PDB file of C-alpha atoms in Angstrom:
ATOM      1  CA  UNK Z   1     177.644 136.614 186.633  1.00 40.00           C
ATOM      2  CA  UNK Z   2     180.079 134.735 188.699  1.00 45.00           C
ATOM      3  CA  UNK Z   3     179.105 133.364 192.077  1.00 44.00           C
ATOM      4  CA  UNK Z   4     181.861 133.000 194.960  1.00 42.00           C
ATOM      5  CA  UNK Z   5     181.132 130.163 196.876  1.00 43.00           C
ATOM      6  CA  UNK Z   6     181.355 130.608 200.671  1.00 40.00           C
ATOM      7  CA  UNK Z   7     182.831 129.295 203.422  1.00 44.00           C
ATOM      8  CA  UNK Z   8     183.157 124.986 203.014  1.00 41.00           C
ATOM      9  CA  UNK Z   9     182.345 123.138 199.686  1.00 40.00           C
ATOM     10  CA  UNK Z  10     179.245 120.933 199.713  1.00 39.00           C
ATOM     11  CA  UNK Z  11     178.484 120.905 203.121  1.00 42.00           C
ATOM     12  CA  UNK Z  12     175.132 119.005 204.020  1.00 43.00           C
ATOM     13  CA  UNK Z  13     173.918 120.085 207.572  1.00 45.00           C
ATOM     14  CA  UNK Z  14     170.201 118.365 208.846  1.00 56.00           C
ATOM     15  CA  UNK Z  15     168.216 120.228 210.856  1.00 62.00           C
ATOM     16  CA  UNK Z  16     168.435 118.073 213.605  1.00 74.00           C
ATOM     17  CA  UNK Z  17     172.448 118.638 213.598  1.00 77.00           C
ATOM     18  CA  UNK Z  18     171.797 121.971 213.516  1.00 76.00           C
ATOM     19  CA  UNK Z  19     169.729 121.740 216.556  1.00 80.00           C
ATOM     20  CA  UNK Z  20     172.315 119.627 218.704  1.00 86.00           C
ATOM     21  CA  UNK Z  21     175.297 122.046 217.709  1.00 85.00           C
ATOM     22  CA  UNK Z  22     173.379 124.690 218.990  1.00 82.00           C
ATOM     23  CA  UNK Z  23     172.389 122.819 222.149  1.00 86.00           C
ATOM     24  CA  UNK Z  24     176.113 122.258 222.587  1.00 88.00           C
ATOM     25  CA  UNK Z  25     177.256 125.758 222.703  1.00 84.00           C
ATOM     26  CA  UNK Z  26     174.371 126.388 225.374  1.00 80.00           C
ATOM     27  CA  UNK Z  27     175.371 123.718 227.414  1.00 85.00           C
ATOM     28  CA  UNK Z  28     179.211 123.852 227.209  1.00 84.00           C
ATOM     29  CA  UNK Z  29     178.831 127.706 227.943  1.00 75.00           C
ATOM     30  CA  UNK Z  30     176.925 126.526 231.601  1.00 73.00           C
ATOM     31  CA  UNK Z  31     180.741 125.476 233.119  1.00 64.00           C
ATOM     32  CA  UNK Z  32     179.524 122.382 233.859  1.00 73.00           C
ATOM     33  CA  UNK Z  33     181.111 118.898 233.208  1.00 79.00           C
ATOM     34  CA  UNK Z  34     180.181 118.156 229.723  1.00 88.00           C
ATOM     35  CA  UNK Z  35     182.400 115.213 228.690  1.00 90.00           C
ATOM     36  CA  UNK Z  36     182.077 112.791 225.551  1.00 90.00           C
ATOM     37  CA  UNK Z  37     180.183 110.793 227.405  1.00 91.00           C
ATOM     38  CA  UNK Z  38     178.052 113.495 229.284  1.00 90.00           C
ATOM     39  CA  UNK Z  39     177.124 114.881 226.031  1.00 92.00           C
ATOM     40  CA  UNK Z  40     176.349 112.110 224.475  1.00 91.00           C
ATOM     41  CA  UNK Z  41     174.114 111.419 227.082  1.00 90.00           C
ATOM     42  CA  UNK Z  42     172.112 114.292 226.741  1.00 88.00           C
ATOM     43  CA  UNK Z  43     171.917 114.919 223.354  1.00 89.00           C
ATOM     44  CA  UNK Z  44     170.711 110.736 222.903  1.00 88.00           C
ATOM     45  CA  UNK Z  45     173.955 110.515 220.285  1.00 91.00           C
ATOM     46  CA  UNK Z  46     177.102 108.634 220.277  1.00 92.00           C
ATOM     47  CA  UNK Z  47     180.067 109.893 221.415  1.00 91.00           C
ATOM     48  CA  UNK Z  48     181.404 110.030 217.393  1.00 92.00           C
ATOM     49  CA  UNK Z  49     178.679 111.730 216.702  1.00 92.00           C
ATOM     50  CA  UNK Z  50     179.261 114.414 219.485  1.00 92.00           C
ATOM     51  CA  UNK Z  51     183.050 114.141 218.099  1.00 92.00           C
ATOM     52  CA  UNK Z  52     182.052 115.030 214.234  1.00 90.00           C
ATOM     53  CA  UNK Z  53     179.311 117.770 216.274  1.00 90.00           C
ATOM     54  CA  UNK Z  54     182.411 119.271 217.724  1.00 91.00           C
ATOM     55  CA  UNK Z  55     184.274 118.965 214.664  1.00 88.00           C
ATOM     56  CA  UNK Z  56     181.850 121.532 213.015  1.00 84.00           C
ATOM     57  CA  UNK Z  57     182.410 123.784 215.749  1.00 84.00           C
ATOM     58  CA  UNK Z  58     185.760 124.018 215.441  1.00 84.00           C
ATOM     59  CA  UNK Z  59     185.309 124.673 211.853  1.00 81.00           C
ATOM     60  CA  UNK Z  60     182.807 127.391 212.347  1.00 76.00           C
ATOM     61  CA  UNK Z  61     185.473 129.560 214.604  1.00 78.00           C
ATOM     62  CA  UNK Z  62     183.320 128.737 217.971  1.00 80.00           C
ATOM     63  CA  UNK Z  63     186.411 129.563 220.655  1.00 83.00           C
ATOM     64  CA  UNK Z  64     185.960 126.034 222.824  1.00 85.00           C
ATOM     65  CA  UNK Z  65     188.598 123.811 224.487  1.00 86.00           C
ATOM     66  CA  UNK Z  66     188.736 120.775 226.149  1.00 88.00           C
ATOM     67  CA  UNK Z  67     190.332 121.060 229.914  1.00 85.00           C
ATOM     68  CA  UNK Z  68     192.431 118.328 230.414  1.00 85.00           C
ATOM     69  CA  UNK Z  69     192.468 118.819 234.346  1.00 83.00           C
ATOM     70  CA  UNK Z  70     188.218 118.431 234.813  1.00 82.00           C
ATOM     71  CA  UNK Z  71     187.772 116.339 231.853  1.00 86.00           C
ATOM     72  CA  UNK Z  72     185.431 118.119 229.899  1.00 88.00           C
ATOM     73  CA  UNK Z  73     184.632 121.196 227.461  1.00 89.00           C
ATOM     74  CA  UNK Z  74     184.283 124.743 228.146  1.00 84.00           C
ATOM     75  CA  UNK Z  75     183.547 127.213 225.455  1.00 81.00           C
ATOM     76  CA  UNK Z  76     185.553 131.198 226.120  1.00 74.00           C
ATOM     77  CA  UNK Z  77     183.088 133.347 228.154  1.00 66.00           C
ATOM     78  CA  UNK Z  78     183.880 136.119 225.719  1.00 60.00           C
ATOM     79  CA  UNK Z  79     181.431 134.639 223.433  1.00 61.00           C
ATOM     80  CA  UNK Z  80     177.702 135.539 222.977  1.00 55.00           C
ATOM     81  CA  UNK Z  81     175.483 137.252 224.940  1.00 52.00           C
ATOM     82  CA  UNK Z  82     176.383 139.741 227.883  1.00 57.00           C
ATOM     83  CA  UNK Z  83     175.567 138.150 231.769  1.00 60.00           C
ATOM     84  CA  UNK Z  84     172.558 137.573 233.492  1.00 64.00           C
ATOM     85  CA  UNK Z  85     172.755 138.999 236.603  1.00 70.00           C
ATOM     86  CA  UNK Z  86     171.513 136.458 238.914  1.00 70.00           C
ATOM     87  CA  UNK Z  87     172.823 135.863 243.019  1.00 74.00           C
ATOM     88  CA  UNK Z  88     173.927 132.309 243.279  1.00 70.00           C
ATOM     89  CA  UNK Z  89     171.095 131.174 244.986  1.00 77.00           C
ATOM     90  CA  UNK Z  90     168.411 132.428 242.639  1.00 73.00           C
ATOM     91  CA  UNK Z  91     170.885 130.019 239.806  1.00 73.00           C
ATOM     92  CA  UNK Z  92     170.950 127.271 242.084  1.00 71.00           C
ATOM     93  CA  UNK Z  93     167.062 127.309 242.423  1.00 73.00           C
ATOM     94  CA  UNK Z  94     166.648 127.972 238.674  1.00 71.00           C
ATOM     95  CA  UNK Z  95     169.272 124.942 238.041  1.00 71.00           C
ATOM     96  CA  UNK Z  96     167.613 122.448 240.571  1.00 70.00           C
ATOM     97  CA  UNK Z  97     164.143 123.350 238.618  1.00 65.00           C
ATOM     98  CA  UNK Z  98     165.602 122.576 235.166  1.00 66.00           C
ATOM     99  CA  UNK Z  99     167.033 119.173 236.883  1.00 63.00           C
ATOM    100  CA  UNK Z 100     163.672 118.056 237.920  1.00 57.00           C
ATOM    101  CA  UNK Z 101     162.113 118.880 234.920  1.00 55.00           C
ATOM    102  CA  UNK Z 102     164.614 117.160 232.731  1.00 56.00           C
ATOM    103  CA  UNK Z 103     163.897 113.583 234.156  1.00 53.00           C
ATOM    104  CA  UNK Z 104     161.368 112.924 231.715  1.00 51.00           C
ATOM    105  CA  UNK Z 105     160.676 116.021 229.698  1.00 48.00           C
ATOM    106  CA  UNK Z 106     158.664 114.116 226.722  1.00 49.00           C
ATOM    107  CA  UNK Z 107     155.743 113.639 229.002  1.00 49.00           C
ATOM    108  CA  UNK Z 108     155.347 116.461 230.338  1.00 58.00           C
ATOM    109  CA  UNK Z 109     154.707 119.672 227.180  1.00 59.00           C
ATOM    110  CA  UNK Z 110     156.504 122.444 227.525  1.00 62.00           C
ATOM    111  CA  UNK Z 111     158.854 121.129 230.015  1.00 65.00           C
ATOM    112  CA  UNK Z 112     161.659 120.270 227.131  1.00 68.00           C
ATOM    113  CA  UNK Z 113     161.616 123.773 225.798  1.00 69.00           C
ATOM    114  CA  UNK Z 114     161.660 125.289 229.505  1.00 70.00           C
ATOM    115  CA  UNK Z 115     164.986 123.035 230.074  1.00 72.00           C
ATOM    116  CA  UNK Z 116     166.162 124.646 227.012  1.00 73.00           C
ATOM    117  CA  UNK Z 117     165.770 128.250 228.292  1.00 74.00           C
ATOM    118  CA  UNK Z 118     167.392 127.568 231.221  1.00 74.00           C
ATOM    119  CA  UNK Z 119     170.108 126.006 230.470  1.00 74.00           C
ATOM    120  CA  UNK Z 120     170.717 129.341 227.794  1.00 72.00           C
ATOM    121  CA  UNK Z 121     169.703 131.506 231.479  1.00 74.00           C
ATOM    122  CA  UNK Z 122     172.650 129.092 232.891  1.00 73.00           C
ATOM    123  CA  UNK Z 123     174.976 129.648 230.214  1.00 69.00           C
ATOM    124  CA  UNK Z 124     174.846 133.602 230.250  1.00 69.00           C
ATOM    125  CA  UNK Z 125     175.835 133.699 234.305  1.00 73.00           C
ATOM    126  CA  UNK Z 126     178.493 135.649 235.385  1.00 72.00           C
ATOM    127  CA  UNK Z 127     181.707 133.389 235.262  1.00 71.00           C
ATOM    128  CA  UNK Z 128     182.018 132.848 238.685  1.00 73.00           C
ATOM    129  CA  UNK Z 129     178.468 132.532 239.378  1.00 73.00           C
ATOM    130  CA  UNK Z 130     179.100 129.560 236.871  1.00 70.00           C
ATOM    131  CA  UNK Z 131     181.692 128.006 238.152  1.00 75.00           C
ATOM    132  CA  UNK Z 132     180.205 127.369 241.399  1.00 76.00           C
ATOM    133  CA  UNK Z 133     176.840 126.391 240.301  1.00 70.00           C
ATOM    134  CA  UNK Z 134     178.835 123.570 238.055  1.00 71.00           C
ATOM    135  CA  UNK Z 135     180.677 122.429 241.720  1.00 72.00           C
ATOM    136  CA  UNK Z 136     177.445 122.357 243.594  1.00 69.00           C
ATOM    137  CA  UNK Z 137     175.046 121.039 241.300  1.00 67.00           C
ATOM    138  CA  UNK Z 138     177.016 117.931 241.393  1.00 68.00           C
ATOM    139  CA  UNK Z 139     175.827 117.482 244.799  1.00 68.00           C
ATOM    140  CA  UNK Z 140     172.297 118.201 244.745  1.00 67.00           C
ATOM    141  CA  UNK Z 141     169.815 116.553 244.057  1.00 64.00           C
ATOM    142  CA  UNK Z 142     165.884 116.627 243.330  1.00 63.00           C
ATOM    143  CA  UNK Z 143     163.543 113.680 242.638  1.00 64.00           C
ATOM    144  CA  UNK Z 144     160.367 113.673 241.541  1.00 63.00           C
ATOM    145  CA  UNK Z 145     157.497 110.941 240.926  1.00 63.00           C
ATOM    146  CA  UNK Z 146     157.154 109.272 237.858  1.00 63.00           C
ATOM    147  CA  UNK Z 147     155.113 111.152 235.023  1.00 62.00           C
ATOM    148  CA  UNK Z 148     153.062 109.500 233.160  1.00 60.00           C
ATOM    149  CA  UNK Z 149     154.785 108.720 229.368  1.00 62.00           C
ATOM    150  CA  UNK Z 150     152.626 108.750 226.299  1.00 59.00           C
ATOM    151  CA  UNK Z 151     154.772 108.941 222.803  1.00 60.00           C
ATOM    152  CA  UNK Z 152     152.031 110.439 220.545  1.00 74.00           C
ATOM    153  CA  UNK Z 153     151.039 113.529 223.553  1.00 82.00           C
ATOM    154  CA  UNK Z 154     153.037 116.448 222.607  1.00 83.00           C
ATOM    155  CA  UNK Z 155     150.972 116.619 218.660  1.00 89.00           C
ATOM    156  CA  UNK Z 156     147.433 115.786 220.958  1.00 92.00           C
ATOM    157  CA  UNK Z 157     148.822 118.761 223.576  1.00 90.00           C
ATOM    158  CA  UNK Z 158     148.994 121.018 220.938  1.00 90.00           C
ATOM    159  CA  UNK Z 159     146.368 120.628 219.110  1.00 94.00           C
ATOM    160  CA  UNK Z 160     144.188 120.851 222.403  1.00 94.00           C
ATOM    161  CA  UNK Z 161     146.528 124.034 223.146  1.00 92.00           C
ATOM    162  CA  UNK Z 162     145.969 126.083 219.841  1.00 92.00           C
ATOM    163  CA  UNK Z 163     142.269 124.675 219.947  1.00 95.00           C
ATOM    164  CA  UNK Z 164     141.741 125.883 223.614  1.00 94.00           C
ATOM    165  CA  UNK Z 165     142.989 129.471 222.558  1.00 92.00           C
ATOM    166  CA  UNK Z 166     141.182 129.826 219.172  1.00 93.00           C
ATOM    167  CA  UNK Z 167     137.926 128.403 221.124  1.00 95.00           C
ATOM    168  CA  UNK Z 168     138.135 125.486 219.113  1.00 97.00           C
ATOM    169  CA  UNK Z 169     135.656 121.701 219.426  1.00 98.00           C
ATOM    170  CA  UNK Z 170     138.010 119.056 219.089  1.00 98.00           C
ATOM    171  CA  UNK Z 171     137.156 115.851 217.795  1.00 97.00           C
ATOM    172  CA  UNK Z 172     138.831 112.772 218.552  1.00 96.00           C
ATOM    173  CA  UNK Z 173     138.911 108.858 219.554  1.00 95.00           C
ATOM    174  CA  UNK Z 174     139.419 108.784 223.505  1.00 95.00           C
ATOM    175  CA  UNK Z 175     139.755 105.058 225.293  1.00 91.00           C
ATOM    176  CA  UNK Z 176     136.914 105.727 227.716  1.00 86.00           C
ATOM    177  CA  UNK Z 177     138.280 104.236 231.649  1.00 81.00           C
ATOM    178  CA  UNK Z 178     134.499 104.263 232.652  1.00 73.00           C
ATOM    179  CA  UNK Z 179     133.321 102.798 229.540  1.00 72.00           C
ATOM    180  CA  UNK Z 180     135.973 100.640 229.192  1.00 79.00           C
ATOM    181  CA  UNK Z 181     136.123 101.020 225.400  1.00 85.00           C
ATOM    182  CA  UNK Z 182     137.274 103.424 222.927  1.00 91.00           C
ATOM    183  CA  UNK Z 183     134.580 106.307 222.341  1.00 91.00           C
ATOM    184  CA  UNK Z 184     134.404 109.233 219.789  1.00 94.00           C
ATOM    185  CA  UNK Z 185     134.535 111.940 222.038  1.00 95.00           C
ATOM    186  CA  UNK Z 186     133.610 116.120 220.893  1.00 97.00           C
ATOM    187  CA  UNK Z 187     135.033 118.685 223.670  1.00 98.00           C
ATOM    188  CA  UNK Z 188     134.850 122.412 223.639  1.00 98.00           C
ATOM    189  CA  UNK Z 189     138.281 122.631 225.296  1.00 97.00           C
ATOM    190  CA  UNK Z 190     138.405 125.187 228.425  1.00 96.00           C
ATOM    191  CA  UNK Z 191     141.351 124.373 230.302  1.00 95.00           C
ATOM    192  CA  UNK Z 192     144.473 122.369 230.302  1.00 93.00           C
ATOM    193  CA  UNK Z 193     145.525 121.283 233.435  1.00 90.00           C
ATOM    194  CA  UNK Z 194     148.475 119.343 234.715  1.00 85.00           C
ATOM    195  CA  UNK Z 195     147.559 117.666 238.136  1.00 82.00           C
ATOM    196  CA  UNK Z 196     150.460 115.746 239.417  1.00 76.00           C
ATOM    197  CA  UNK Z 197     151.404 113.160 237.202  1.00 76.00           C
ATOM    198  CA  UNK Z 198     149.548 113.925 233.523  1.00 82.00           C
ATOM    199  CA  UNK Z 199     147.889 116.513 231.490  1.00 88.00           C
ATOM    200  CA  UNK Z 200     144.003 116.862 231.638  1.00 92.00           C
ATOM    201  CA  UNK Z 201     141.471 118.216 229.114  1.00 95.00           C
ATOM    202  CA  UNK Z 202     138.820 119.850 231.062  1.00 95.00           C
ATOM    203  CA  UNK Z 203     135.775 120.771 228.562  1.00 96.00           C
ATOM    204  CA  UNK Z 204     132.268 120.685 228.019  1.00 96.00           C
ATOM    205  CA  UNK Z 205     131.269 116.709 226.493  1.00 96.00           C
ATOM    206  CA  UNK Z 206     128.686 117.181 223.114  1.00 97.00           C
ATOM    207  CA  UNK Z 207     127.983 113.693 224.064  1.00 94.00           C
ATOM    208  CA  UNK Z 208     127.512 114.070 227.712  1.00 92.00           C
ATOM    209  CA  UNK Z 209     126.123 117.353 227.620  1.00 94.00           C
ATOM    210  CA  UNK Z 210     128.217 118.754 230.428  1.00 93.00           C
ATOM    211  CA  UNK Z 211     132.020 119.981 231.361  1.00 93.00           C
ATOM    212  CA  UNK Z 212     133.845 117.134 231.842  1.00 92.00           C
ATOM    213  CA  UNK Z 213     137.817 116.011 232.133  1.00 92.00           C
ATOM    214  CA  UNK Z 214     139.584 113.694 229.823  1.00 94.00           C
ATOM    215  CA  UNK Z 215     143.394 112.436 230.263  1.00 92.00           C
ATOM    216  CA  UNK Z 216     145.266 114.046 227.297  1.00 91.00           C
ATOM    217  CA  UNK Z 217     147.108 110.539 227.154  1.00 89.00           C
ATOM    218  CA  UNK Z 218     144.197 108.776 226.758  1.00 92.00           C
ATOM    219  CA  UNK Z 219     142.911 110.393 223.348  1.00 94.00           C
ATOM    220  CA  UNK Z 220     144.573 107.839 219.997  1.00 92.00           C
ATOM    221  CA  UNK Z 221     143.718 111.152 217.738  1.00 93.00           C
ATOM    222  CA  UNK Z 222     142.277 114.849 218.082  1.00 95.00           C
ATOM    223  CA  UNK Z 223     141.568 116.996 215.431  1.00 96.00           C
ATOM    224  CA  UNK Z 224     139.890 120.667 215.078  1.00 96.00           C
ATOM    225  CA  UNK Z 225     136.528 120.301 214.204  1.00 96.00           C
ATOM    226  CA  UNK Z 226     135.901 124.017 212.776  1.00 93.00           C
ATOM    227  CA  UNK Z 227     133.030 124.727 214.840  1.00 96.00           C
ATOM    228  CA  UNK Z 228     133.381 127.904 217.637  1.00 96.00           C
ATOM    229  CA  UNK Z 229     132.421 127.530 221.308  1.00 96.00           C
ATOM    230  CA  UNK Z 230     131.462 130.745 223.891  1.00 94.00           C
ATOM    231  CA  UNK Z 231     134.106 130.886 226.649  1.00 91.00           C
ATOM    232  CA  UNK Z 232     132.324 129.666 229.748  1.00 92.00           C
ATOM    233  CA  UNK Z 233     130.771 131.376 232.279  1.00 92.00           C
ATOM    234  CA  UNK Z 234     132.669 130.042 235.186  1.00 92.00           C
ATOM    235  CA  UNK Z 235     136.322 129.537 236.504  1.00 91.00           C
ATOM    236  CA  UNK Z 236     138.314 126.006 236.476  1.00 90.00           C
ATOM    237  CA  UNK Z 237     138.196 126.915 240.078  1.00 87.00           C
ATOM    238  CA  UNK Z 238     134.278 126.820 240.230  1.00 86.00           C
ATOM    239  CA  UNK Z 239     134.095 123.995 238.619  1.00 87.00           C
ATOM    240  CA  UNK Z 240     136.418 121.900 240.334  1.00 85.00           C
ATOM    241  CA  UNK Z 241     134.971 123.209 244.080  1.00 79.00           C
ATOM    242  CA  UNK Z 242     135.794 120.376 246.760  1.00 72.00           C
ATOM    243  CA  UNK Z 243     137.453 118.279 244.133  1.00 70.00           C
ATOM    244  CA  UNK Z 244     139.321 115.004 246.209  1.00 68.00           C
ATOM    245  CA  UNK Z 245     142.386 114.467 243.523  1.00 65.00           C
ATOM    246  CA  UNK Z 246     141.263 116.277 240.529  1.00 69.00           C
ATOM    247  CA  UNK Z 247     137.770 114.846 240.241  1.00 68.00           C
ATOM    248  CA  UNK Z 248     134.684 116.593 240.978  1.00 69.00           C
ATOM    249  CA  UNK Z 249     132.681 115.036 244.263  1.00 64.00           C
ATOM    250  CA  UNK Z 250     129.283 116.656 244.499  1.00 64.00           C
ATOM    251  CA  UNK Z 251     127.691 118.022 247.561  1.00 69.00           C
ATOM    252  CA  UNK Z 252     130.373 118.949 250.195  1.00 71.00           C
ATOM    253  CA  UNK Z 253     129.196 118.353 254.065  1.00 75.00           C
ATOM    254  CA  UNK Z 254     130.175 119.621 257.291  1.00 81.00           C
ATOM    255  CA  UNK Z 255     131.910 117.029 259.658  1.00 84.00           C
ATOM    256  CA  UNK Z 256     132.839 116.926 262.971  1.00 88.00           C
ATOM    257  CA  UNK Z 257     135.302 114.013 264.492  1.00 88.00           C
ATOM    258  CA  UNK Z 258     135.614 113.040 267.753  1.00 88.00           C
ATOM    259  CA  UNK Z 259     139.346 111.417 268.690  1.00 89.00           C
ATOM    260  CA  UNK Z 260     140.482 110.283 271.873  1.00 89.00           C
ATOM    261  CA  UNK Z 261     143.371 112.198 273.860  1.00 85.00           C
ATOM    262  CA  UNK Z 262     146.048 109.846 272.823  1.00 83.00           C
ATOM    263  CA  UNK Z 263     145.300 110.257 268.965  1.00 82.00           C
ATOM    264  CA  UNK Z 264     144.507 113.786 269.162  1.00 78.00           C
ATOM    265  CA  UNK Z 265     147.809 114.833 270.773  1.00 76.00           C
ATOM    266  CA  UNK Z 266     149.566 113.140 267.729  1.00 70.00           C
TER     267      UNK Z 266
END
């Protein structure tokens, strides 16, 4: 039996190509200004790289052009999926959101992949809807405060994830602030919280005996241990009561200050 080859002849594509020529189409589709040099940016690639990425779009038929007049790449809005019907505020809102949560996506799980669907959300917006999102965006802007970066925390987030759903003990070497040393610490993992500038692990301690909350950042290694937990009896809500930044204070009191005129009118 004879075999017809298809389309090119012994050509090699990575996964991680495939990945950024995918990203491209979603973000040239937003109308935005996506330049050499904007792309490159974003994808973390040079701009021959994003040149030989393009390349393979224009050999797979993808219907994009390069507008001389704004300086950057637009791909037909013929192609894909049908509009998302969204008023140009609600896009604006959505955009700003994606913005802030692209500063530093690797610290912050989940955040990458929510960038992702928005900027396919942005992508699929009526043309004109588009268009002037691209024009404003350029002049808005949202900061945020610095998240805490950890390299090895998106494998230790989802281990404590999938553990945390399948009820779960985790197992794993956690550098202990109080104890100021590295301790081999066994959770039952009930909630994963973000609180302002990390992730937390909020579970009940073997070793301690009681629920307490680890920094995700702060584990070297956490692993499944096999072993099944009950879901517990109480809320995070319960347990965190009159919690002053996260952390648990104990009794809570009844206080009554007295100010003088000058300080209580301000």
């Amino acid at each position: 039996m004879r075999c017809r080859r298809l389309g090119f002849q012994e050509v090699h594509v990575d996964i991680s190509r495939l990945h950024r020529v995918l990203k491209i189409i979603t973000l040239l589709q937003t109308r935005r200004h996506w330049g050499p040099e904007e792309l490159a940016q974003e994808l973390e690639v040079s701009r021959r790289t994003v040149y030989r990425d393009l390349n393979m779009l224009e050999l797979a038929g993808i219907p994009f052009y390069f507008d001389r007049a704004k300086g950057s790449y637009s791909i037909h809005e013929t192609y894909w999926l049908p509009p998302i019907n969204l008023s140009l505020d609600e896009a604006l809102s959505l955009i700003a959101l994606a913005d802030v949560s692209s500063g530093s996506p690797a610290a912050v799980p989940l955040l990458e992949k929510a960038v992702d669907a928005v900027r396919k959300i942005e992508s699929r917006l009526p043309l004109g809807i588009r268009d002037a999102v691209g024009r404003l965006s350029q002049n808005i802007s949202v900061r945020r405060a610095p998240q805490a970066r950890h390299v090895h925390l998106e494998p230790i987030y989802e281990t404590a994830r999938a553990a945390a759903a399948a009820r779960q003990t985790v197992r794993g070497r956690y550098i202990s602030f109080a104890e100021r040393k590295q301790i081999l610490a066994t959770v039952d993992p009930y909630w994963l919280v973000f609180h302002e500038r990390a992730w937390y692990l909020v579970g009940r301690s073997h070793e301690h005996r009681e629920i307490r909350t680890f920094k995700l950042g702060r584990f070297a290694e956490l692993k499944p241990t096999g072993e099944r937990f009950k879901a517990p009896t109480i809320t995070l809500d319960d347990y965190l009561g009159n919690a002053w930044r996260f952390i648990p204070e104990g009794r809570e009191y009844d206080v009554q200050l007295k100010f003088l005129p000058l300080v209580a009118a301000n």
